Each structure stands twice: as C-alpha cells, then as structure tokens.
PDB file of C-alpha atoms in Angstrom:
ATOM      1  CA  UNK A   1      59.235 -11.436 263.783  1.00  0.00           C
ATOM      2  CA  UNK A   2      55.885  -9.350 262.616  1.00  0.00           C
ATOM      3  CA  UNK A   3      57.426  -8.934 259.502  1.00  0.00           C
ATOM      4  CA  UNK A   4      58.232 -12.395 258.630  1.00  0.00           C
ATOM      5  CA  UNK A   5      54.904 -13.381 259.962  1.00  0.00           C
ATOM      6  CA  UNK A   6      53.094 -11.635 257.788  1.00  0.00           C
ATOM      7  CA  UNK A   7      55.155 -12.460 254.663  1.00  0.00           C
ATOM      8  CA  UNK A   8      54.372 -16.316 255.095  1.00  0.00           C
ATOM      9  CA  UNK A   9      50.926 -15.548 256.002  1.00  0.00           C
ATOM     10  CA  UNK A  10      50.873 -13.604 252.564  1.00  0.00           C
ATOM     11  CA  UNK A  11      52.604 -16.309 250.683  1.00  0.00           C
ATOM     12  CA  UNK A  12      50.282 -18.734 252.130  1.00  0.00           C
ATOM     13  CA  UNK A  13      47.406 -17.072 251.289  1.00  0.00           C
ATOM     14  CA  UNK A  14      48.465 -16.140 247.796  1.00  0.00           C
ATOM     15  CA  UNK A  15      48.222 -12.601 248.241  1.00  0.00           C
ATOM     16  CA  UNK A  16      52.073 -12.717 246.898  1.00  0.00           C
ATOM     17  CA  UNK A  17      53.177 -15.265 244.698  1.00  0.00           C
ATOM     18  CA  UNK A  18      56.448 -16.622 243.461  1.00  0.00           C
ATOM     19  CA  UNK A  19      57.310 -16.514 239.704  1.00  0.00           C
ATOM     20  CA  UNK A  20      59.847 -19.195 238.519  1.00  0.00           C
ATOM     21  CA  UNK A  21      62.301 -17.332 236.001  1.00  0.00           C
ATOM     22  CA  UNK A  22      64.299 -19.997 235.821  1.00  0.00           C
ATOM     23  CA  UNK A  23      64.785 -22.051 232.875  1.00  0.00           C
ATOM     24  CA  UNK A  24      65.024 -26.095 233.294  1.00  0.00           C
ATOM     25  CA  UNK A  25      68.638 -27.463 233.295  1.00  0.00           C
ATOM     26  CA  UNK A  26      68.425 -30.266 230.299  1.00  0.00           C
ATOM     27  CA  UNK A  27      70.743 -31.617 228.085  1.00  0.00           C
ATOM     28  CA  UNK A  28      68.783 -29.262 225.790  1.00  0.00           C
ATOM     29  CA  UNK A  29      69.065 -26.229 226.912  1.00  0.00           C
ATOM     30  CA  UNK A  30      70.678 -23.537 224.493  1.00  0.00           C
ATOM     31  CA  UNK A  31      74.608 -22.486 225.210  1.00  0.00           C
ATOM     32  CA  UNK A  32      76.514 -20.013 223.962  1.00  0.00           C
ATOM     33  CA  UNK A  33      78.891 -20.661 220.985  1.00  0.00           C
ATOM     34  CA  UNK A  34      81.909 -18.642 220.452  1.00  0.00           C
ATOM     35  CA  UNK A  35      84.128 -18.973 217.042  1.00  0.00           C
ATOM     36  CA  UNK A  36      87.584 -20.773 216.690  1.00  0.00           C
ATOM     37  CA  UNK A  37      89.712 -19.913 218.487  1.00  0.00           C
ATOM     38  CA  UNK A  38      87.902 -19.359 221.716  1.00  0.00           C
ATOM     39  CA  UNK A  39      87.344 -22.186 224.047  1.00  0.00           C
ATOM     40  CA  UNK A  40      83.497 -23.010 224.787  1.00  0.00           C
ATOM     41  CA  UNK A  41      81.550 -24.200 227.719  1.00  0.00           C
ATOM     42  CA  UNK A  42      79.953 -27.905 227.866  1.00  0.00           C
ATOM     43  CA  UNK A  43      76.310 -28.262 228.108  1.00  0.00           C
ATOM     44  CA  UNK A  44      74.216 -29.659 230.607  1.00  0.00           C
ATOM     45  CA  UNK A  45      74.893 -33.329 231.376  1.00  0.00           C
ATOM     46  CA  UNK A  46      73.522 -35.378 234.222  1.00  0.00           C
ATOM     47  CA  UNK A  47      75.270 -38.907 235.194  1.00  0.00           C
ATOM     48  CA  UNK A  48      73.705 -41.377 236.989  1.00  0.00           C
ATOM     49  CA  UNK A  49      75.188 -43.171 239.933  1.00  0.00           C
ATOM     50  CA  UNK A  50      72.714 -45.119 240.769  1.00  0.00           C
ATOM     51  CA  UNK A  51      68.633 -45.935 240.999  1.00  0.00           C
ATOM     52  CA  UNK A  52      67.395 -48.120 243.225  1.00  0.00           C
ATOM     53  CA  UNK A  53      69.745 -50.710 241.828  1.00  0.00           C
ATOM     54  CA  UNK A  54      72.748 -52.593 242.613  1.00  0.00           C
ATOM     55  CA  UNK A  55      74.634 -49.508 242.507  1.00  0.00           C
ATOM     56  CA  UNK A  56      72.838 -48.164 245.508  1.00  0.00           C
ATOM     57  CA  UNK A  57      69.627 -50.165 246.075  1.00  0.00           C
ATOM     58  CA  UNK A  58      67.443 -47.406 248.591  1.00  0.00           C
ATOM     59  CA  UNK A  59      68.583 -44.076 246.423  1.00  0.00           C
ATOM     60  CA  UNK A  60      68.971 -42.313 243.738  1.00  0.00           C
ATOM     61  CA  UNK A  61      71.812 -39.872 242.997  1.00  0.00           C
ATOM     62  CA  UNK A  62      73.262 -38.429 239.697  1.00  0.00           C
ATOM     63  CA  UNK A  63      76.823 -36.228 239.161  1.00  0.00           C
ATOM     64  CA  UNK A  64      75.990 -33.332 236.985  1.00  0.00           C
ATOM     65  CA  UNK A  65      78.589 -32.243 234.322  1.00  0.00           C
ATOM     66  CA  UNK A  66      77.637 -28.076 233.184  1.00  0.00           C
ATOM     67  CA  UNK A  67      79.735 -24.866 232.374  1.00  0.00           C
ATOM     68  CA  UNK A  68      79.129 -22.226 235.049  1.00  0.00           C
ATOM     69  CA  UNK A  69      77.453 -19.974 232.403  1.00  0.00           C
ATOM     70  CA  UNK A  70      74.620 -22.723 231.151  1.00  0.00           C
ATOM     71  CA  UNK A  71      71.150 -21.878 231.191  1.00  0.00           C
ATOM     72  CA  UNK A  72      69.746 -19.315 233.357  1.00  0.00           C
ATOM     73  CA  UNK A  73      72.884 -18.284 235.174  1.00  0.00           C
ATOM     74  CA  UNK A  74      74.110 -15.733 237.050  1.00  0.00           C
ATOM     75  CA  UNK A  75      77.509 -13.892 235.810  1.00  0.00           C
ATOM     76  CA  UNK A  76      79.672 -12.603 238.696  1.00  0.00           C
ATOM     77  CA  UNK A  77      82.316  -9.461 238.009  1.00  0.00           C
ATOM     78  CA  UNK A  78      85.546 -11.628 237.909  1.00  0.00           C
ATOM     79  CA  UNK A  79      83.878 -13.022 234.715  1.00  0.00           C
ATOM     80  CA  UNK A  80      85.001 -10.579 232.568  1.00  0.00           C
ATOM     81  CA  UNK A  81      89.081  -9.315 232.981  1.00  0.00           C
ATOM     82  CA  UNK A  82      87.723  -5.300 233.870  1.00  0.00           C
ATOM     83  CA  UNK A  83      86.322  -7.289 236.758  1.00  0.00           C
ATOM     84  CA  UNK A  84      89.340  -9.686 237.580  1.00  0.00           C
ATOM     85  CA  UNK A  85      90.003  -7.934 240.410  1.00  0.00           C
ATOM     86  CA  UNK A  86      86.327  -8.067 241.431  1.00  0.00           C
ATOM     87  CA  UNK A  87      83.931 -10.531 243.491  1.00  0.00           C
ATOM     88  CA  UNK A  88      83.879 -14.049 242.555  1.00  0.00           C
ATOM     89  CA  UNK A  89      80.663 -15.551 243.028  1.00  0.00           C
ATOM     90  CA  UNK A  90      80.711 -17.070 246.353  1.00  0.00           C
ATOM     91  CA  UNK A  91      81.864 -13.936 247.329  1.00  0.00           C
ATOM     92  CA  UNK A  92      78.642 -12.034 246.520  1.00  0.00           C
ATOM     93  CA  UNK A  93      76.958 -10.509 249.167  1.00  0.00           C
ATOM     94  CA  UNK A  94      73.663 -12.510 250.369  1.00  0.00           C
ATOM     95  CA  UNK A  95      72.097  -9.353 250.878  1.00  0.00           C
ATOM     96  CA  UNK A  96      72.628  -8.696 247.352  1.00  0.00           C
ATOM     97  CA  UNK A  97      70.744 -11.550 245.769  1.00  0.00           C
ATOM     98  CA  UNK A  98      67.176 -10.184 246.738  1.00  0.00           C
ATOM     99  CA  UNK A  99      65.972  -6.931 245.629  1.00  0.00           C
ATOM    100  CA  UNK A 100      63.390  -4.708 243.680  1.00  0.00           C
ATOM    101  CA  UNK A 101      63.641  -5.677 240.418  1.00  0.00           C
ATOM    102  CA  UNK A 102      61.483  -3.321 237.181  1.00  0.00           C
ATOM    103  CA  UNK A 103      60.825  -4.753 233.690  1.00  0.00           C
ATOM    104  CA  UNK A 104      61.275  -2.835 230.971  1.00  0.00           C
ATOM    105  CA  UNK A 105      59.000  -4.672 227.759  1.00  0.00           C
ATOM    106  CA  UNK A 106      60.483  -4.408 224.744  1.00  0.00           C
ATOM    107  CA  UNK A 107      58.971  -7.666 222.953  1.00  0.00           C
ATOM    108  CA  UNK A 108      56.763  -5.900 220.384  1.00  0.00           C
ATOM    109  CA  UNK A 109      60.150  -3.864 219.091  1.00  0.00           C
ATOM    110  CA  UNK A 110      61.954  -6.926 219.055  1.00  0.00           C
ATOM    111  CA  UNK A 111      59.341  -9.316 217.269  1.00  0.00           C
ATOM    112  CA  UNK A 112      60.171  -6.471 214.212  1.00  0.00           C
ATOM    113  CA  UNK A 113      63.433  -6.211 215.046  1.00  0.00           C
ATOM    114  CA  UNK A 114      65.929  -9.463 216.580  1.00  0.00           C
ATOM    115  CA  UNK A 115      68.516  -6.907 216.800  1.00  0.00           C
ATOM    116  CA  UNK A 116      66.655  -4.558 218.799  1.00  0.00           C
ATOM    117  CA  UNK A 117      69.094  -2.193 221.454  1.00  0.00           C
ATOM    118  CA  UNK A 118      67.745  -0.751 224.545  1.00  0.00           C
ATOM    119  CA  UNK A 119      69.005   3.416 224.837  1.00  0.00           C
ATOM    120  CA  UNK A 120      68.834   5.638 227.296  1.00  0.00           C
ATOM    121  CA  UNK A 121      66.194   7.663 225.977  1.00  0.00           C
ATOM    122  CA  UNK A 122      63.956   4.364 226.334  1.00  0.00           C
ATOM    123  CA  UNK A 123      65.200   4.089 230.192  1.00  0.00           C
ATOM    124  CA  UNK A 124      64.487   7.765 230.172  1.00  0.00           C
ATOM    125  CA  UNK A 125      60.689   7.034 228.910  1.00  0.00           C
ATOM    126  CA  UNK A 126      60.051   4.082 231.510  1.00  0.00           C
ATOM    127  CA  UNK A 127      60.893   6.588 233.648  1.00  0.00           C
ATOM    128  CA  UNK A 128      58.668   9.437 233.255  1.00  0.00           C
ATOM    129  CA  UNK A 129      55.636   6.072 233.457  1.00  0.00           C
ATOM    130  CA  UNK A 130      57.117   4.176 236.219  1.00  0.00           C
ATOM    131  CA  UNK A 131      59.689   6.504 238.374  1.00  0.00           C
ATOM    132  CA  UNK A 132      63.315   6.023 238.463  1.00  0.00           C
ATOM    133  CA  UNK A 133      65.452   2.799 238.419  1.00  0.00           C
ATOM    134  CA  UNK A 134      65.441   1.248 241.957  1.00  0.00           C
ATOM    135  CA  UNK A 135      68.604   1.490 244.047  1.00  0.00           C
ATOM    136  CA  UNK A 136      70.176  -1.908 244.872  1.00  0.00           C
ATOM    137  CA  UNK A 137      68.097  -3.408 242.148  1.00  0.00           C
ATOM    138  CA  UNK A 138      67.602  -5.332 239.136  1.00  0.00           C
ATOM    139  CA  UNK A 139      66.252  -4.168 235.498  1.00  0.00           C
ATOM    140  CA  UNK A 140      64.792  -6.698 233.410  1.00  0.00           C
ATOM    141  CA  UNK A 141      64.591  -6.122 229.795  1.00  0.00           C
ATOM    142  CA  UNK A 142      62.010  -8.256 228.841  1.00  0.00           C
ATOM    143  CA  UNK A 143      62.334  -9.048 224.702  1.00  0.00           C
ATOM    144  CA  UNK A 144      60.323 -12.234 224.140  1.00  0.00           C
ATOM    145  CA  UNK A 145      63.505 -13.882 223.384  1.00  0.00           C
ATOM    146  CA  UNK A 146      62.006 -16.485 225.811  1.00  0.00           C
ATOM    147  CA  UNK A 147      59.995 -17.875 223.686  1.00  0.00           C
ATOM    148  CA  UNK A 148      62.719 -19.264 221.436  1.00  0.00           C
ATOM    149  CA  UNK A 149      64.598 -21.162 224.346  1.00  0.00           C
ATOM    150  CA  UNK A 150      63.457 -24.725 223.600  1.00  0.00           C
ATOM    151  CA  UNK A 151      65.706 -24.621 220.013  1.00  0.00           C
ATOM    152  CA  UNK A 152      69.554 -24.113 220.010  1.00  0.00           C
ATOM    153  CA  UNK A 153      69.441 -22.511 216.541  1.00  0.00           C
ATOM    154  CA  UNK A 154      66.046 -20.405 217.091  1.00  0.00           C
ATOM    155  CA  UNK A 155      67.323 -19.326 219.788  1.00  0.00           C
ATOM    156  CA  UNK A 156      70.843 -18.190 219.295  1.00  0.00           C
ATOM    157  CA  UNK A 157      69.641 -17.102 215.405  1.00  0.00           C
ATOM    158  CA  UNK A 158      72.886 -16.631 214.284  1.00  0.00           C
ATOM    159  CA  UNK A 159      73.888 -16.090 209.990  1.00  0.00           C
ATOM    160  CA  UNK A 160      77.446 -15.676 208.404  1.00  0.00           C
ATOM    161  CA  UNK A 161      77.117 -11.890 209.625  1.00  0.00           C
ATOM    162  CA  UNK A 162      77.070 -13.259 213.206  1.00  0.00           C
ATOM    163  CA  UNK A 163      74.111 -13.371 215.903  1.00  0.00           C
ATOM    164  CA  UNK A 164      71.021 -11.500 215.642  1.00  0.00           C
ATOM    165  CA  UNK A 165      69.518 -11.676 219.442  1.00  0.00           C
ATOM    166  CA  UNK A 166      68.242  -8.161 221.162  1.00  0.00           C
ATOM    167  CA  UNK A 167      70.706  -6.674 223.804  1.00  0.00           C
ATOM    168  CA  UNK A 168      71.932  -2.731 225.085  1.00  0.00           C
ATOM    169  CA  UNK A 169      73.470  -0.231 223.160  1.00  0.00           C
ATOM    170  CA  UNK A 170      77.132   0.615 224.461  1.00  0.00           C
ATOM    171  CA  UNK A 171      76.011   4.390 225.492  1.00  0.00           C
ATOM    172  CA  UNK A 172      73.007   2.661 227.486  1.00  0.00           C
ATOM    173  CA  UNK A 173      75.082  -0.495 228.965  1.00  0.00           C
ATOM    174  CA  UNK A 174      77.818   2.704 230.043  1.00  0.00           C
ATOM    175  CA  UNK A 175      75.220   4.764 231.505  1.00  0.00           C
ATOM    176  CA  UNK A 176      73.596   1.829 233.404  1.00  0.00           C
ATOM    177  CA  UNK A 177      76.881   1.127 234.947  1.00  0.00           C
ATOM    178  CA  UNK A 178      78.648   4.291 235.631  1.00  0.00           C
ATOM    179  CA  UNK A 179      75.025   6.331 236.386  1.00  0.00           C
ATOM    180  CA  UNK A 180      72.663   3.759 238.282  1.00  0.00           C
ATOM    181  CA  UNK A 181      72.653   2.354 242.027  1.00  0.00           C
ATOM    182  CA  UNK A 182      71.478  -1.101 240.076  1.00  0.00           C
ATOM    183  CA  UNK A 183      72.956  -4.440 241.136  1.00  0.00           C
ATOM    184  CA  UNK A 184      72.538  -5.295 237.763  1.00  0.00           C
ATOM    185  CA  UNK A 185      70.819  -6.353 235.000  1.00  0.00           C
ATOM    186  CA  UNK A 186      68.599  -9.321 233.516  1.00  0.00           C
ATOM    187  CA  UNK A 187      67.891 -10.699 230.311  1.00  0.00           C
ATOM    188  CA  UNK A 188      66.213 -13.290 228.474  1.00  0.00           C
ATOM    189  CA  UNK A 189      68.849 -14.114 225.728  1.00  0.00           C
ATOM    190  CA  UNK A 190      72.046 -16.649 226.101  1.00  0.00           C
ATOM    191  CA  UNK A 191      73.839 -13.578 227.402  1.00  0.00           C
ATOM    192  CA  UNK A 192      73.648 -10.055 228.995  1.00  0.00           C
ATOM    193  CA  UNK A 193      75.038  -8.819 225.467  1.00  0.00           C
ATOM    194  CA  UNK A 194      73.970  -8.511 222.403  1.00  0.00           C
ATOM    195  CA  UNK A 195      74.081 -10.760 219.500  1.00  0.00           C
ATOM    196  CA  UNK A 196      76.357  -8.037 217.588  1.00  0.00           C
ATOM    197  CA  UNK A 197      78.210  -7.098 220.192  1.00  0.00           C
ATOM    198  CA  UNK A 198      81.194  -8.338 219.180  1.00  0.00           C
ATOM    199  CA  UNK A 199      81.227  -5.268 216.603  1.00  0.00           C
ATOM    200  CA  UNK A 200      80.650  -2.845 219.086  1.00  0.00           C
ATOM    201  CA  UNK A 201      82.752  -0.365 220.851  1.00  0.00           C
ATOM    202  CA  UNK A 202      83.718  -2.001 223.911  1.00  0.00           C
ATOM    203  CA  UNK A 203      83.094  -5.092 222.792  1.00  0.00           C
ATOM    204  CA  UNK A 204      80.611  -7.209 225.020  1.00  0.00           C
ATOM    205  CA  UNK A 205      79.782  -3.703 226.279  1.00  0.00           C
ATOM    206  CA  UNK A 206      77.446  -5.328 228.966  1.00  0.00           C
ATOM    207  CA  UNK A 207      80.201  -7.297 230.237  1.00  0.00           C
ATOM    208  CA  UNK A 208      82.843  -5.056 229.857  1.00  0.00           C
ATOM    209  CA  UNK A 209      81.069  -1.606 231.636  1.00  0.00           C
ATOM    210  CA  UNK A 210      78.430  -3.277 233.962  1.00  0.00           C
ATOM    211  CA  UNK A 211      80.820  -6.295 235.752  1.00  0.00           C
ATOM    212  CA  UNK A 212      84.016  -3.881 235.612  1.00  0.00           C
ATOM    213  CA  UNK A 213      81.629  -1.776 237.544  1.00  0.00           C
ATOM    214  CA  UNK A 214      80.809  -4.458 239.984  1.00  0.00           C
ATOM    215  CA  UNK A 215      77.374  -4.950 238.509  1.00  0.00           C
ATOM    216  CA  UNK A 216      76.281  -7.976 237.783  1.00  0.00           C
ATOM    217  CA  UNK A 217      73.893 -10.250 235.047  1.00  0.00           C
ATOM    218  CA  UNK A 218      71.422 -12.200 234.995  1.00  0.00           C
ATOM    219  CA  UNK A 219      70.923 -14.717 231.872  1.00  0.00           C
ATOM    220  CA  UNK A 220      68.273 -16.888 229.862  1.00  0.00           C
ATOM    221  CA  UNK A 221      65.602 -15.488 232.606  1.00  0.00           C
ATOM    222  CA  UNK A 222      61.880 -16.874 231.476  1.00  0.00           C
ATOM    223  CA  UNK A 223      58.338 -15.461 232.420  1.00  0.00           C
ATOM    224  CA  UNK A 224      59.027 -11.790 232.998  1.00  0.00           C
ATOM    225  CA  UNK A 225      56.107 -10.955 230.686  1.00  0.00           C
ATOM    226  CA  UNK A 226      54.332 -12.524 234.152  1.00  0.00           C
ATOM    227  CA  UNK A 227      55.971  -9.540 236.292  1.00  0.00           C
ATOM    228  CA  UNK A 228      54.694  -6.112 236.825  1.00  0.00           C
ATOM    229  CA  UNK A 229      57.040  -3.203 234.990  1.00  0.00           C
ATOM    230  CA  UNK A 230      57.501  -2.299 238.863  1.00  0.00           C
ATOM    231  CA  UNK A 231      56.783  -3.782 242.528  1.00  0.00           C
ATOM    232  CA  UNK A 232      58.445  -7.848 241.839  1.00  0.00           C
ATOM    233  CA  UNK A 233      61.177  -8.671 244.265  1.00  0.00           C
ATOM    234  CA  UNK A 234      64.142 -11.082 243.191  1.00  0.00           C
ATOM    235  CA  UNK A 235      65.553 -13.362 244.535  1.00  0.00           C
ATOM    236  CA  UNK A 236      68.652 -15.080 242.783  1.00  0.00           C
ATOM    237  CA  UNK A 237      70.110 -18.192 244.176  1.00  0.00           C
ATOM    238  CA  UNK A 238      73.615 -18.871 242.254  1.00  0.00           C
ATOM    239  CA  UNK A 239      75.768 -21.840 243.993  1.00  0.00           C
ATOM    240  CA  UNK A 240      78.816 -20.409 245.745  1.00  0.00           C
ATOM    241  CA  UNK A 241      81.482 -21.651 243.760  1.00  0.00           C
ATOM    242  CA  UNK A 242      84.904 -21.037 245.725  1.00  0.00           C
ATOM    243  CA  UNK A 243      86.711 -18.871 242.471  1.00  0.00           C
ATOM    244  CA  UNK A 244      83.305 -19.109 240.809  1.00  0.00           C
ATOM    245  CA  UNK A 245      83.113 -16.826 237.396  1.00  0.00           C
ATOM    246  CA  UNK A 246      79.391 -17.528 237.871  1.00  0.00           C
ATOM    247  CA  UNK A 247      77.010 -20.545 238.787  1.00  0.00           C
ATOM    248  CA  UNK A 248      73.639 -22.059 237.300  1.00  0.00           C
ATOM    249  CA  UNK A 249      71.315 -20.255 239.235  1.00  0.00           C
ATOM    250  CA  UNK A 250      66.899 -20.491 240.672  1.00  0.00           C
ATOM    251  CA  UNK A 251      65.684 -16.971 239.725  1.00  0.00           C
ATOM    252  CA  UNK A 252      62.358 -16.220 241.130  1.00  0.00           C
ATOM    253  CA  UNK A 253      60.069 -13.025 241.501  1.00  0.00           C
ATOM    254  CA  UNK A 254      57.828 -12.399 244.158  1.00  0.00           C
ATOM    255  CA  UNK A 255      54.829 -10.589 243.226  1.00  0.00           C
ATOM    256  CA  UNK A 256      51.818  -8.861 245.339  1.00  0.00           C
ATOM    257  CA  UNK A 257      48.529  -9.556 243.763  1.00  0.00           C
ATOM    258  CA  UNK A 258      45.859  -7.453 243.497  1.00  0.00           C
TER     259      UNK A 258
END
C-alpha cells in the first residue's frame, strides 16, 4: 500500500494536483448539429422531481434528459460502423481510463487559422522536444477552441461552406491509429473531427481510422493549456452505459508540481 500512501499524501499536500477538463453539463452547453437528413442528439436537460416540497419534502432529486455525445464526452469504438463490432462503452477496460496523457499546443496556429489540421510532421516535431507518444496513452491537441464553449454559434463557427473548427488531417488521424500504442485522442472542439471533415477522404477520418482501430476520443475537453506538454495523468470517468455508443464523461489530469 506504499504506493497509494504516498499518492494521497501527495494529493494532500498539493505536490500533485487535479485539473478539471471537464466542461459543466447545462442546458447551454454547445452540441453538435448535423444537416437534414441526419438525426441529431438532444441537449442537456435536467427535470426536477422534487425540492424539499410536497413532492418529496427531505430531498432533492432531478431526471436528466442528454444525448450520449453532449458536452465533454467520451466516444467509444461501436460509435462509428468500422467499430460496430468493437467495445461499447461499458465494456471499456477500467484500466484503460487512466493513463499518461501529452499535449500538443496548437492555439497560436489556430487563433490565425479555425481550420487549422494537425500532420505528422508536427507529431514528428513534438517529438524530437518531448520524446515519443506514450504507449497506452492519450494526446491532447490543445487549440484554444475552449475558449469559445460558452456560445453555440462561436463555438461551432459554422458558414454556408460548412464548419470551420481545428481538427487532424486524414494522413495524421491514419497514422495515429494504425502507427501509435495510444488509447486515443482528446480535443477541445464539439468533436474528435474536424469542422471540414465531412469533405475529406474518409470522411470523419478521426472517427472512421482511430475507433475502427479500437482507439478512442475524448471531446469538448477544457483547461489543457493548464497541463504540461508531458508528465499529466488522465483519468476519464464515462458512465457505463449497457450498449453505450459513448457517455457524458468527468475528465481530469493529475499533475506533479514543481
């Protein structure tokens, strides 16, 4: 029990602290919008059943009414159909929600650029700085995007030519599945994907390559301009739906100090 000993003692003591990446379930919080045809997800709702009332005089209790993929959420491989055959997500692996996780900051490129796309030759960079990818890790591209999450329009910036958020180029999101030991990956924007991404070749490559690889995503993430590049821990805390595509999920970071 040394081990665990010492981490409380450290937690305690604030030698290591925990970083909230999560951002707050509200009825405000921006969802994804996909064009006619396509069915889309509800937003966040909560119901109340009853506040120290008649209802129920000595509690108070609400139902909530959310998609599986609202706000900071985690996307599990069956999600997408080259991962039908994959994990749902009660079925992930508890061992696999905490790990290493690296940030790669891209904000200053994006804040010129909305439709910015991570390449390999900027993995390739990091690398040569920071050392390689972790195994049985996260990467966290870290954009800025974060800053735009308290307006549905700001924040999924979308024109007649479609959505303009930052994401991974198909070559990248290809190479990070097919090429890496990651888990998976984490972003700050409504999805793992790009804004364009519809135009690209796959389509959604994020969720087409990295969940038919049995990777996984991480969504709507906040403070990762708080984390290190390397050295965080994550822990990701999605509810295990039974059939789950993917569940409204507590993201934190745990982070030595100095």
């Amino acid at each position: 029990m040394a081990v665990l000993t010492e981490l409380l003692r450290a937690l305690t003591s604030g030698r290591i602290s925990v970083i909230d990446l999560t951002a707050r379930l509200t009825p405000e919080v921006p969802v994804l919008q996909l064009p006619e045809p396509f069915a889309n997800t509800i937003g966040f709702q909560l119901e109340e059943i009853s506040r120290f009332d008649d209802r129920g005089p000595a509690w108070y209790w609400n139902n909530i009414h959310t998609g599986e993929h609202t706000g900071t959420h985690f996307d599990a491989p069956v999600h997408w159909i080259t991962g039908r055959d994959g994990l749902d997500i009660a079925s992930v692996p508890p061992r696999q929600l905490i790990g290493p996780a690296v940030v790669l900051d891209f904000a200053a490129q994006v804040a010129d650029d909305p439709d910015f796309l991570l390449e390999i030759d900027h993995i390739r960079d990091w690398e040569r700085t920071h050392g390689p990818l972790p195994a049985d890790g996260w990467l966290l591209l870290r954009t800025g995007w974060d800053t735009r999450s308290g307006d549905q329009d700001e924040f999924l910036n979308a024109d007649e030519n479609g959505s303009h958020t930052p994401g991974i180029a198909p070559e990248c999101a290809r190479w990070l599945a097919e090429e890496t030991s990651l888990l998976g990956i984490g972003v700050e924007t409504v999805g793992t994907d790009a804004g364009l991404a519809p135009t690209f070749e796959p389509a959604f490559p994020c969720h087409s390559l990295l969940l038919g690889a049995g990777k996984y995503g991480l969504t709507q993430l906040q403070n990762l301009a708080l984390l290190p590049p390397t050295g965080a821990v994550l822990i990701a805390s999605p509810l295990p739906i039974a059939g789950g595509s993917g569940s409204p999920t507590r993201v934190l970071a745990l982070v030595e100090q100095d």
